[in-house]
Amino acid sequence: QQQVKQSPQSLIVQKGGIPIINCAYENTAFDYFPWYQQFPGKGPALLIAIRPDVSEKKEGRFTISFNKSAKQFSLHIMDSQPGDSATYFCAASRNYGGATNKLIFGTGTLLAVQP
Amino acid sequence: DSGVTQTPKHLITATGQRVTLRCSPRSGDLSVYWYQQSLDQGLQFLIQYYNGEERAKGNILERFSAQQFPDLHSELNLSSLELGDSALYFCASSVGGGPLHFGNGTRLTVT
């Protein structure tokens, strides 16, 4: 059973555009929602994360919007650049900070930013 | 650079064989997680160790096993390999239940 659904599967935007990637989760016990960026040949790198007590978090050009009632969260990339071209994964876990931070990942979004 | 080191980077072996993947966590991290990444299954959690003890288990096959040593490095052992085991295997580490930091993975090809 897939617990984190991610869309779209792929996305093409022009330089300077604002790609938006969406994720929906089912388990209301999830309390930690990170986004990872993965380049070919590399491991996923933590980009930004949010807890359910806030509705938005910004770090540089990256913003997470969180809607607890809808059980959805999304990643926005402001002023996107060709260097942002990568695969983006959302994830979720429960009992963050406890004994384990077992992440359940979405299926990934391949983003291409055209110059 | 995440600080998590995985070796080898690539591994090619035949069906039925056994391989060992190694992971050195970031300095100070006590937790090690193993994930499998394949095209059809995405990133799947296999198992977590914390300071030498198994802490959480995912969809890890019985043919697979792992351990964490006193120096905190971890090894993932894959035996009786099948073609379907070909995938990227990632190790991640964290301070307890905090953010996960991934290594660059081991690409396993079973022929």
XYZ file of N, CA and C in Angstrom:
678
model
N 0.844 -1.191 0.000
C 0.000 0.000 0.000
C 0.888 1.253 0.000
N 0.744 2.049 -1.064
C 1.530 3.261 -1.166
C 0.929 4.304 -0.260
N 1.709 4.821 0.659
C 1.191 5.750 1.639
C 1.442 7.202 1.277
N 2.317 7.457 0.311
C 2.604 8.820 -0.124
C 2.512 8.849 -1.649
N 1.559 9.621 -2.145
C 1.348 9.714 -3.577
C 1.895 11.036 -4.102
N 2.721 10.974 -5.135
C 3.407 12.152 -5.650
C 3.032 12.388 -7.102
N 2.849 13.662 -7.430
C 2.547 14.032 -8.813
C 3.102 15.423 -9.106
N 3.407 15.744 -10.376
C 3.365 14.833 -11.517
C 4.588 13.928 -11.561
N 4.596 13.003 -12.466
C 5.727 12.090 -12.638
C 6.904 12.827 -13.265
N 6.606 13.763 -14.160
C 7.648 14.572 -14.777
C 7.113 15.971 -15.047
N 8.052 16.908 -15.183
C 7.667 18.317 -15.282
C 8.741 19.067 -16.050
N 8.318 19.854 -17.012
C 9.247 20.694 -17.771
C 8.819 22.145 -17.603
N 9.757 22.993 -17.204
C 9.472 24.421 -17.063
C 10.593 25.214 -17.713
N 10.306 26.464 -17.986
C 11.321 27.371 -18.504
C 12.070 28.003 -17.345
N 13.283 28.392 -17.613
C 14.090 29.094 -16.605
C 13.304 30.282 -16.061
N 13.313 30.423 -14.744
C 12.567 31.491 -14.095
C 11.160 31.101 -13.708
N 10.665 29.975 -14.212
C 9.329 29.504 -13.871
C 9.274 28.952 -12.453
N 8.068 28.606 -12.004
C 7.866 28.101 -10.639
C 7.247 26.708 -10.721
N 8.082 25.675 -10.773
C 7.521 24.319 -10.774
C 6.907 23.998 -9.414
N 5.805 23.269 -9.431
C 5.115 22.863 -8.211
C 4.943 21.348 -8.247
N 5.378 20.692 -7.193
C 5.266 19.243 -7.079
C 4.390 18.944 -5.865
N 3.450 18.045 -6.052
C 2.460 17.782 -5.015
C 2.576 16.385 -4.433
N 2.266 16.279 -3.156
C 2.231 14.974 -2.494
C 1.025 14.893 -1.586
N 0.460 13.690 -1.498
C -0.661 13.442 -0.616
C -0.346 12.219 0.223
N -0.755 12.257 1.469
C -0.477 11.124 2.343
C -1.768 10.616 2.962
N -1.705 9.409 3.497
C -2.899 8.768 4.052
C -2.839 8.653 5.573
N -1.650 8.431 6.077
C -1.506 8.150 7.506
C -1.468 9.447 8.318
N -2.497 9.691 9.109
C -2.561 10.927 9.883
C -1.548 10.962 11.030
N -0.864 9.856 11.268
C 0.172 9.817 12.308
C 1.506 10.386 11.810
N 1.631 10.618 10.508
C 2.862 11.214 9.991
C 3.066 12.595 10.596
N 4.303 12.881 11.007
C 4.570 14.186 11.612
C 5.855 14.828 11.117
N 6.363 14.346 9.996
C 7.596 14.920 9.435
C 7.549 14.707 7.940
N 7.741 15.812 7.182
C 7.551 15.771 5.740
C 8.738 16.456 5.052
N 9.733 15.679 4.635
C 10.887 16.263 3.951
C 10.790 16.136 2.440
N 11.561 16.960 1.769
C 11.745 16.842 0.326
C 13.225 16.577 0.068
N 13.473 15.647 -0.859
C 14.838 15.317 -1.240
C 15.035 15.598 -2.719
N 16.269 15.986 -3.052
C 16.669 16.255 -4.434
C 17.729 15.224 -4.812
N 17.566 14.599 -5.966
C 18.528 13.592 -6.383
C 19.010 13.861 -7.801
N 20.329 13.990 -7.955
C 20.947 14.106 -9.264
C 21.417 12.725 -9.713
N 21.530 12.516 -11.030
C 21.979 11.207 -11.533
C 23.316 10.791 -10.923
N 23.384 9.557 -10.466
C 24.615 9.040 -9.898
C 24.870 9.454 -8.461
N 23.935 10.165 -7.871
C 24.097 10.629 -6.489
C 22.960 10.122 -5.616
N 23.171 10.206 -4.320
C 22.102 9.844 -3.412
C 21.151 11.006 -3.188
N 19.967 10.727 -2.655
C 19.025 11.820 -2.344
C 19.634 12.760 -1.314
N 19.463 14.060 -1.528
C 19.980 15.068 -0.611
C 18.812 15.842 -0.006
N 18.820 15.977 1.299
C 17.744 16.693 1.990
C 17.729 18.155 1.557
N 16.528 18.587 1.113
C 16.354 19.945 0.600
C 15.697 20.838 1.641
N 14.593 20.412 2.134
C 13.790 21.178 3.079
C 12.778 20.238 3.712
N 12.359 20.550 4.937
C 11.400 19.689 5.615
C 10.448 20.535 6.449
N 9.277 19.964 6.734
C 8.276 20.698 7.503
C 7.609 19.773 8.510
N 7.202 20.306 9.625
C 6.403 19.596 10.616
C 4.959 20.081 10.480
N 3.969 19.330 10.964
C 2.572 19.688 10.720
C 2.040 20.866 11.518
N 2.863 21.468 12.377
C 2.376 22.602 13.164
C 2.502 23.930 12.428
N 3.083 23.918 11.210
C 3.172 25.123 10.391
C 2.608 24.836 9.011
N 2.147 25.877 8.323
C 1.529 25.684 7.015
C 2.476 26.003 5.869
N 3.591 26.661 6.162
C 4.524 27.011 5.102
C 5.922 27.171 5.685
N 6.905 26.772 4.876
C 8.297 26.956 5.272
C 9.109 27.309 4.039
N 9.971 28.330 4.169
C 10.797 28.759 3.051
C 12.265 28.627 3.411
N 13.036 28.120 2.441
C 14.485 28.098 2.580
C 15.073 28.462 1.222
N 15.552 29.699 1.119
C 16.064 30.164 -0.163
C 14.964 30.201 -1.210
N 15.176 29.542 -2.330
C 14.173 29.521 -3.404
C 13.150 28.391 -3.247
N 13.283 27.598 -2.212
C 12.411 26.439 -2.020
C 11.394 26.704 -0.922
N 10.127 26.380 -1.215
C 9.039 26.589 -0.265
C 8.202 25.328 -0.172
N 7.888 24.924 1.053
C 6.919 23.839 1.267
C 5.621 24.480 1.740
N 4.512 24.078 1.111
C 3.182 24.436 1.596
C 2.536 23.181 2.142
N 1.936 23.293 3.322
C 1.387 22.112 3.998
C -0.070 22.352 4.350
N -0.941 21.407 3.974
C -2.369 21.482 4.272
C -2.749 20.244 5.059
N -2.802 20.403 6.380
C -3.040 19.256 7.251
C -4.419 18.645 7.036
N -5.431 19.470 6.873
C -6.791 18.945 6.729
C -6.954 18.151 5.438
N -6.271 18.581 4.383
C -6.349 17.880 3.107
C -5.329 16.756 3.006
N -4.433 16.674 3.976
C -3.352 15.687 3.979
C -2.529 15.802 2.698
N -2.130 17.038 2.399
C -1.344 17.295 1.201
C -0.224 18.269 1.524
N 0.865 18.147 0.791
C 1.942 19.122 0.895
C 2.619 19.237 -0.468
N 3.209 20.397 -0.703
C 3.777 20.637 -2.022
C 5.093 21.403 -1.921
N 5.886 21.249 -2.958
C 7.173 21.948 -3.077
C 7.070 22.946 -4.222
N 7.456 24.191 -3.938
C 7.524 25.231 -4.958
C 8.986 25.657 -5.088
N 9.432 25.779 -6.336
C 10.801 26.244 -6.572
C 10.718 27.584 -7.278
N 11.080 28.640 -6.585
C 11.008 29.985 -7.158
C 12.185 30.227 -8.092
N 11.937 31.023 -9.148
C 13.006 31.413 -10.075
C 13.863 30.194 -10.440
N 13.235 29.159 -10.960
C 13.949 27.914 -11.229
C 15.071 28.121 -12.250
N 16.134 27.344 -12.063
C 17.338 27.411 -12.881
C 17.632 26.051 -13.501
N 18.372 26.022 -14.617
C 18.723 24.728 -15.224
C 19.420 23.792 -14.233
N 20.173 24.339 -13.284
C 20.837 23.529 -12.270
C 19.892 22.852 -11.298
N 18.617 23.257 -11.320
C 17.603 22.612 -10.475
C 17.066 21.335 -11.124
N 17.459 21.075 -12.359
C 17.001 19.874 -13.054
C 17.492 18.639 -12.306
N 16.564 17.853 -11.816
C 16.871 16.709 -10.948
C 15.570 15.953 -10.709
N 15.670 14.872 -9.939
C 14.473 14.168 -9.484
C 14.191 14.574 -8.045
N 12.950 14.906 -7.772
C 12.546 15.358 -6.440
C 11.626 14.317 -5.810
N 11.904 13.998 -4.568
C 11.107 13.035 -3.823
C 10.514 13.695 -2.588
N 9.232 13.487 -2.369
C 8.659 13.827 -1.082
C 8.707 12.576 -0.209
N 8.572 12.774 1.069
C 8.600 11.649 1.997
C 7.818 12.022 3.245
N 7.543 11.026 4.056
C 6.845 11.254 5.317
C 7.274 10.207 6.323
N 7.198 10.578 7.584
C 7.505 9.613 8.643
C 6.700 9.987 9.889
N 6.668 9.075 10.833
C 5.966 9.299 12.095
C 6.942 9.227 13.248
N 6.553 9.845 14.355
C 7.369 9.840 15.573
C 8.759 10.413 15.312
N 8.782 11.531 14.555
C 10.048 12.187 14.263
C 10.778 12.546 15.562
N 12.070 12.273 15.579
C 12.864 12.580 16.759
C 12.861 11.469 17.792
N 12.076 10.442 17.509
C 12.021 9.310 18.437
C 13.056 8.262 18.075
N 12.677 7.030 18.237
C 13.625 5.939 18.037
C 13.973 5.722 16.579
N 13.055 6.077 15.692
C 13.307 5.832 14.286
C 12.708 6.935 13.439
N 13.310 7.204 12.292
C 12.771 8.166 11.340
C 12.631 7.461 9.996
N 11.876 6.360 9.997
C 11.691 5.565 8.801
C 10.881 6.357 7.794
N 11.522 6.775 6.708
C 10.861 7.596 5.697
C 10.135 6.723 4.684
N 8.900 7.118 4.371
C 8.135 6.536 3.277
C 8.200 7.546 2.139
N 8.720 7.126 1.001
C 8.959 8.051 -0.098
C 7.842 8.013 -1.132
N 7.628 9.171 -1.770
C 6.809 9.218 -2.964
C 7.592 8.637 -4.131
N 6.957 8.578 -5.297
C 7.555 7.912 -6.450
C 8.502 8.795 -7.245
N 8.593 10.072 -6.885
C 9.550 10.949 -7.537
C 8.984 11.739 -8.694
N 9.546 12.939 -8.904
C 9.191 13.809 -10.033
C 10.466 14.226 -10.726
N 10.550 13.915 -12.005
C 11.710 14.313 -12.798
C 11.464 15.716 -13.345
N 12.248 16.674 -12.857
C 12.095 18.074 -13.264
C 13.181 18.454 -14.258
N 12.772 19.075 -15.345
C 13.715 19.623 -16.326
C 13.437 21.117 -16.449
N 14.454 21.928 -16.210
C 14.334 23.377 -16.355
C 15.098 23.775 -17.604
N 14.356 24.260 -18.576
C 14.980 24.600 -19.856
C 15.516 26.026 -19.838
N 16.714 26.226 -20.422
C 17.328 27.571 -20.394
C 16.584 28.577 -21.270
N 28.659 17.005 -0.178
C 29.029 15.698 0.360
C 28.297 15.462 1.684
N 27.527 14.366 1.750
C 26.710 14.104 2.940
C 27.529 13.602 4.107
N 28.716 13.074 3.844
C 29.517 12.489 4.905
C 29.275 11.001 5.093
N 28.315 10.445 4.354
C 28.034 9.009 4.410
C 28.795 8.341 3.258
N 29.572 7.326 3.572
C 30.406 6.667 2.574
C 29.916 5.260 2.316
N 29.723 4.949 1.036
C 29.288 3.612 0.658
C 30.300 2.999 -0.302
N 30.592 1.729 -0.087
C 31.473 0.996 -0.992
C 30.924 -0.411 -1.222
N 31.140 -0.997 -2.417
C 31.716 -0.329 -3.583
C 30.672 0.544 -4.280
N 31.081 1.298 -5.263
C 30.126 2.117 -6.023
C 29.335 1.263 -6.999
N 30.015 0.290 -7.579
C 29.380 -0.600 -8.541
C 29.739 -2.033 -8.189
N 28.813 -2.927 -8.468
C 29.025 -4.332 -8.198
C 28.284 -5.124 -9.258
N 28.993 -5.984 -9.944
C 28.368 -6.851 -10.941
C 28.624 -8.286 -10.519
N 27.564 -9.076 -10.440
C 27.709 -10.440 -9.998
C 26.680 -11.323 -10.696
N 26.780 -12.602 -10.478
C 25.885 -13.540 -11.158
C 24.763 -13.998 -10.233
N 23.716 -14.516 -10.830
C 22.616 -15.041 -10.032
C 23.120 -16.155 -9.115
N 22.539 -16.209 -7.923
C 22.912 -17.222 -6.954
C 24.059 -16.831 -6.042
N 24.752 -15.760 -6.379
C 25.909 -15.340 -5.589
C 25.497 -14.531 -4.367
N 26.495 -14.212 -3.545
C 26.299 -13.418 -2.334
C 27.239 -12.229 -2.384
N 26.730 -11.055 -1.979
C 27.554 -9.851 -1.952
C 27.363 -9.130 -0.623
N 28.336 -8.289 -0.310
C 28.265 -7.468 0.899
C 28.485 -6.014 0.528
N 27.548 -5.174 0.964
C 27.638 -3.739 0.742
C 27.997 -3.084 2.071
N 28.861 -2.085 2.005
C 29.358 -1.463 3.224
C 28.969 0.007 3.300
N 28.725 0.455 4.531
C 28.326 1.853 4.752
C 29.017 2.387 5.998
N 29.617 3.565 5.874
C 30.158 4.282 7.027
C 29.316 5.534 7.247
N 28.682 5.649 8.404
C 27.795 6.798 8.644
C 28.579 8.082 8.875
N 27.863 9.193 8.916
C 28.468 10.472 9.273
C 29.010 10.397 10.689
N 30.049 11.151 10.941
C 30.617 11.173 12.272
C 29.559 11.620 13.283
N 29.393 10.837 14.324
C 28.434 11.173 15.369
C 27.053 10.580 15.185
N 26.749 10.072 13.995
C 25.434 9.474 13.772
C 25.418 8.038 14.274
N 24.382 7.698 15.019
C 24.275 6.360 15.578
C 23.327 5.463 14.784
N 22.451 6.093 13.987
C 21.474 5.316 13.209
C 21.948 5.141 11.775
N 21.737 3.929 11.259
C 22.001 3.627 9.856
C 20.747 2.993 9.261
N 20.353 3.507 8.118
C 19.189 2.988 7.403
C 19.658 2.458 6.044
N 19.017 1.396 5.579
C 19.272 0.884 4.232
C 17.998 1.001 3.402
N 18.177 1.494 2.174
C 17.075 1.642 1.235
C 17.465 0.992 -0.090
N 16.463 0.486 -0.791
C 16.639 -0.047 -2.129
C 15.899 0.875 -3.095
N 16.576 1.260 -4.190
C 15.919 2.093 -5.199
C 15.909 1.365 -6.529
N 14.722 1.090 -7.031
C 14.571 0.479 -8.339
C 13.554 1.272 -9.130
N 13.555 1.079 -10.448
C 12.673 1.865 -11.308
C 11.208 1.594 -11.009
N 10.882 0.314 -10.722
C 9.465 -0.013 -10.531
C 8.992 0.145 -9.101
N 9.898 0.104 -8.137
C 9.483 0.174 -6.724
C 9.863 1.476 -6.040
N 10.658 2.314 -6.689
C 11.062 3.559 -6.051
C 12.001 3.289 -4.893
N 12.003 4.196 -3.923
C 12.864 4.085 -2.749
C 12.127 3.315 -1.651
N 12.616 2.126 -1.360
C 11.963 1.272 -0.379
C 12.861 1.074 0.842
N 12.300 1.293 2.016
C 13.028 1.101 3.272
C 13.252 -0.385 3.524
N 14.470 -0.738 3.856
C 14.788 -2.131 4.152
C 14.916 -2.369 5.649
N 15.834 -1.644 6.298
C 16.112 -1.933 7.698
C 16.882 -0.767 8.319
N 16.741 -0.611 9.645
C 17.452 0.411 10.397
C 18.163 -0.212 11.585
N 19.378 0.259 11.832
C 20.109 -0.103 13.037
C 20.424 1.161 13.824
N 20.396 1.006 15.143
C 20.745 2.117 16.032
C 21.765 1.603 17.033
N 22.949 2.141 16.973
C 24.020 1.803 17.908
C 24.199 0.288 18.040
N 24.149 -0.396 16.922
C 24.428 -1.822 16.904
C 23.213 -2.723 16.993
N 22.061 -2.141 17.268
C 20.862 -2.978 17.420
C 19.851 -2.675 16.324
N 19.159 -3.717 15.879
C 18.110 -3.517 14.894
C 16.984 -2.708 15.514
N 16.558 -1.637 14.818
C 15.549 -0.747 15.386
C 14.239 -0.809 14.612
N 14.301 -0.941 13.303
C 13.083 -0.998 12.498
C 13.347 -1.845 11.260
N 12.287 -2.492 10.800
C 12.420 -3.380 9.661
C 11.347 -3.050 8.638
N 11.720 -3.052 7.358
C 10.765 -2.814 6.296
C 10.559 -4.076 5.500
N 10.397 -3.914 4.191
C 10.143 -5.058 3.324
C 11.441 -5.737 2.899
N 12.217 -6.145 3.854
C 13.500 -6.779 3.545
C 13.301 -8.275 3.368
N 13.844 -8.783 2.265
C 13.721 -10.197 1.963
C 14.518 -11.031 2.965
N 14.098 -12.280 3.137
C 14.813 -13.168 4.063
C 16.223 -13.467 3.564
N 16.444 -13.349 2.262
C 17.773 -13.559 1.676
C 18.731 -12.400 1.990
N 18.177 -11.316 2.519
C 18.979 -10.139 2.841
C 19.142 -10.045 4.354
N 20.296 -9.595 4.787
C 20.511 -9.363 6.211
C 21.464 -8.191 6.376
N 21.466 -7.622 7.542
C 22.342 -6.484 7.804
C 22.849 -6.555 9.233
N 23.882 -5.787 9.496
C 24.372 -5.652 10.852
C 25.115 -4.331 10.979
N 25.218 -3.865 12.213
C 25.981 -2.658 12.502
C 27.039 -3.026 13.531
N 28.250 -2.641 13.257
C 29.393 -3.035 14.066
C 29.677 -2.002 15.156
N 30.525 -2.358 16.142
C 30.833 -1.421 17.233
C 31.373 -0.072 16.769
N 32.057 -0.042 15.622
C 32.546 1.254 15.129
C 31.465 1.991 14.341
N 30.258 1.459 14.332
C 29.028 2.020 13.758
C 28.912 1.854 12.245
N 29.913 1.290 11.580
C 29.704 1.027 10.169
C 28.725 -0.133 10.028
N 28.085 -0.204 8.885
C 27.070 -1.225 8.686
C 27.345 -1.979 7.385
N 26.891 -3.197 7.341
C 26.996 -4.013 6.145
C 25.639 -4.622 5.818
N 25.328 -4.613 4.534
C 24.109 -5.246 4.032
C 24.543 -6.446 3.202
N 24.097 -7.619 3.600
C 24.444 -8.851 2.922
C 23.266 -9.335 2.086
N 23.534 -9.577 0.811
C 22.507 -10.044 -0.115
C 22.943 -11.408 -0.636
N 22.118 -12.428 -0.446
C 22.507 -13.770 -0.851
C 21.504 -14.360 -1.834
N 21.927 -15.462 -2.459
C 21.085 -16.148 -3.456
C 20.484 -15.134 -4.422
N 21.356 -14.319 -4.976
C 20.903 -13.174 -5.763
C 20.104 -13.582 -6.990
N 19.088 -12.768 -7.262
C 18.227 -12.966 -8.427
C 18.329 -11.728 -9.317
N 17.906 -11.883 -10.565
C 17.973 -10.757 -11.499
C 17.218 -9.544 -10.943
N 16.111 -9.815 -10.277
C 15.279 -8.741 -9.742
C 15.903 -7.977 -8.589
N 17.024 -8.457 -8.088
C 17.708 -7.741 -7.010
C 18.577 -6.602 -7.546
N 18.730 -6.536 -8.858
C 19.491 -5.444 -9.460
C 18.821 -4.118 -9.121
N 19.584 -3.233 -8.510
C 19.017 -1.962 -8.034
C 20.143 -1.113 -7.474
N 19.763 0.088 -7.062
C 20.661 0.940 -6.291
C 20.352 0.718 -4.818
N 21.377 0.528 -4.031
C 21.198 0.354 -2.591
C 21.838 1.543 -1.886
N 21.001 2.242 -1.117
C 21.463 3.432 -0.414
C 21.509 3.192 1.077
N 22.491 3.777 1.667
C 22.608 3.842 3.108
C 22.382 5.296 3.516
N 21.718 5.484 4.632
C 21.532 6.824 5.185
C 21.855 6.761 6.666
N 22.273 7.880 7.208
C 22.525 7.909 8.648
C 21.857 9.120 9.275
N 21.648 9.035 10.568
C 21.036 10.145 11.297
C 21.455 10.081 12.754
N 21.226 11.206 13.415
C 21.415 11.240 14.855
C 20.095 10.766 15.448
N 20.022 9.499 15.830
C 18.781 8.972 16.363
C 17.659 9.058 15.357
N 16.560 9.724 15.716
C 15.408 9.841 14.823
C 15.347 11.145 14.076
N 16.480 11.768 13.815
C 16.520 13.048 13.113
C 16.598 12.898 11.614
N 16.906 13.997 10.883
C 16.958 13.966 9.408
C 17.933 12.924 8.888
N 17.540 12.289 7.779
C 18.382 11.274 7.153
C 19.299 11.909 6.116
N 20.559 11.457 6.114
C 21.550 11.914 5.147
C 22.039 10.688 4.386
N 21.875 10.734 3.069
C 22.143 9.567 2.246
C 23.543 9.582 1.646
N 24.100 8.371 1.484
C 25.308 8.213 0.700
C 24.975 8.175 -0.785
N 26.005 7.948 -1.616
C 25.800 7.949 -3.057
C 25.463 6.576 -3.625
N 25.318 5.601 -2.761
C 24.763 4.329 -3.174
C 25.746 3.347 -3.771
N 25.298 2.109 -3.831
C 25.991 1.031 -4.533
C 25.042 0.534 -5.618
N 25.537 0.553 -6.853
C 24.713 0.037 -7.957
C 25.031 -1.437 -8.142
N 24.043 -2.286 -7.879
C 24.202 -3.735 -7.998
C 23.565 -4.216 -9.293
N 24.339 -4.924 -10.071
C 23.834 -5.543 -11.296
C 24.005 -7.045 -11.176
N 22.918 -7.770 -11.277
C 22.942 -9.225 -11.216
C 22.703 -9.760 -12.626
N 23.637 -10.547 -13.121
C 23.519 -11.049 -14.506
C 23.245 -12.553 -14.534
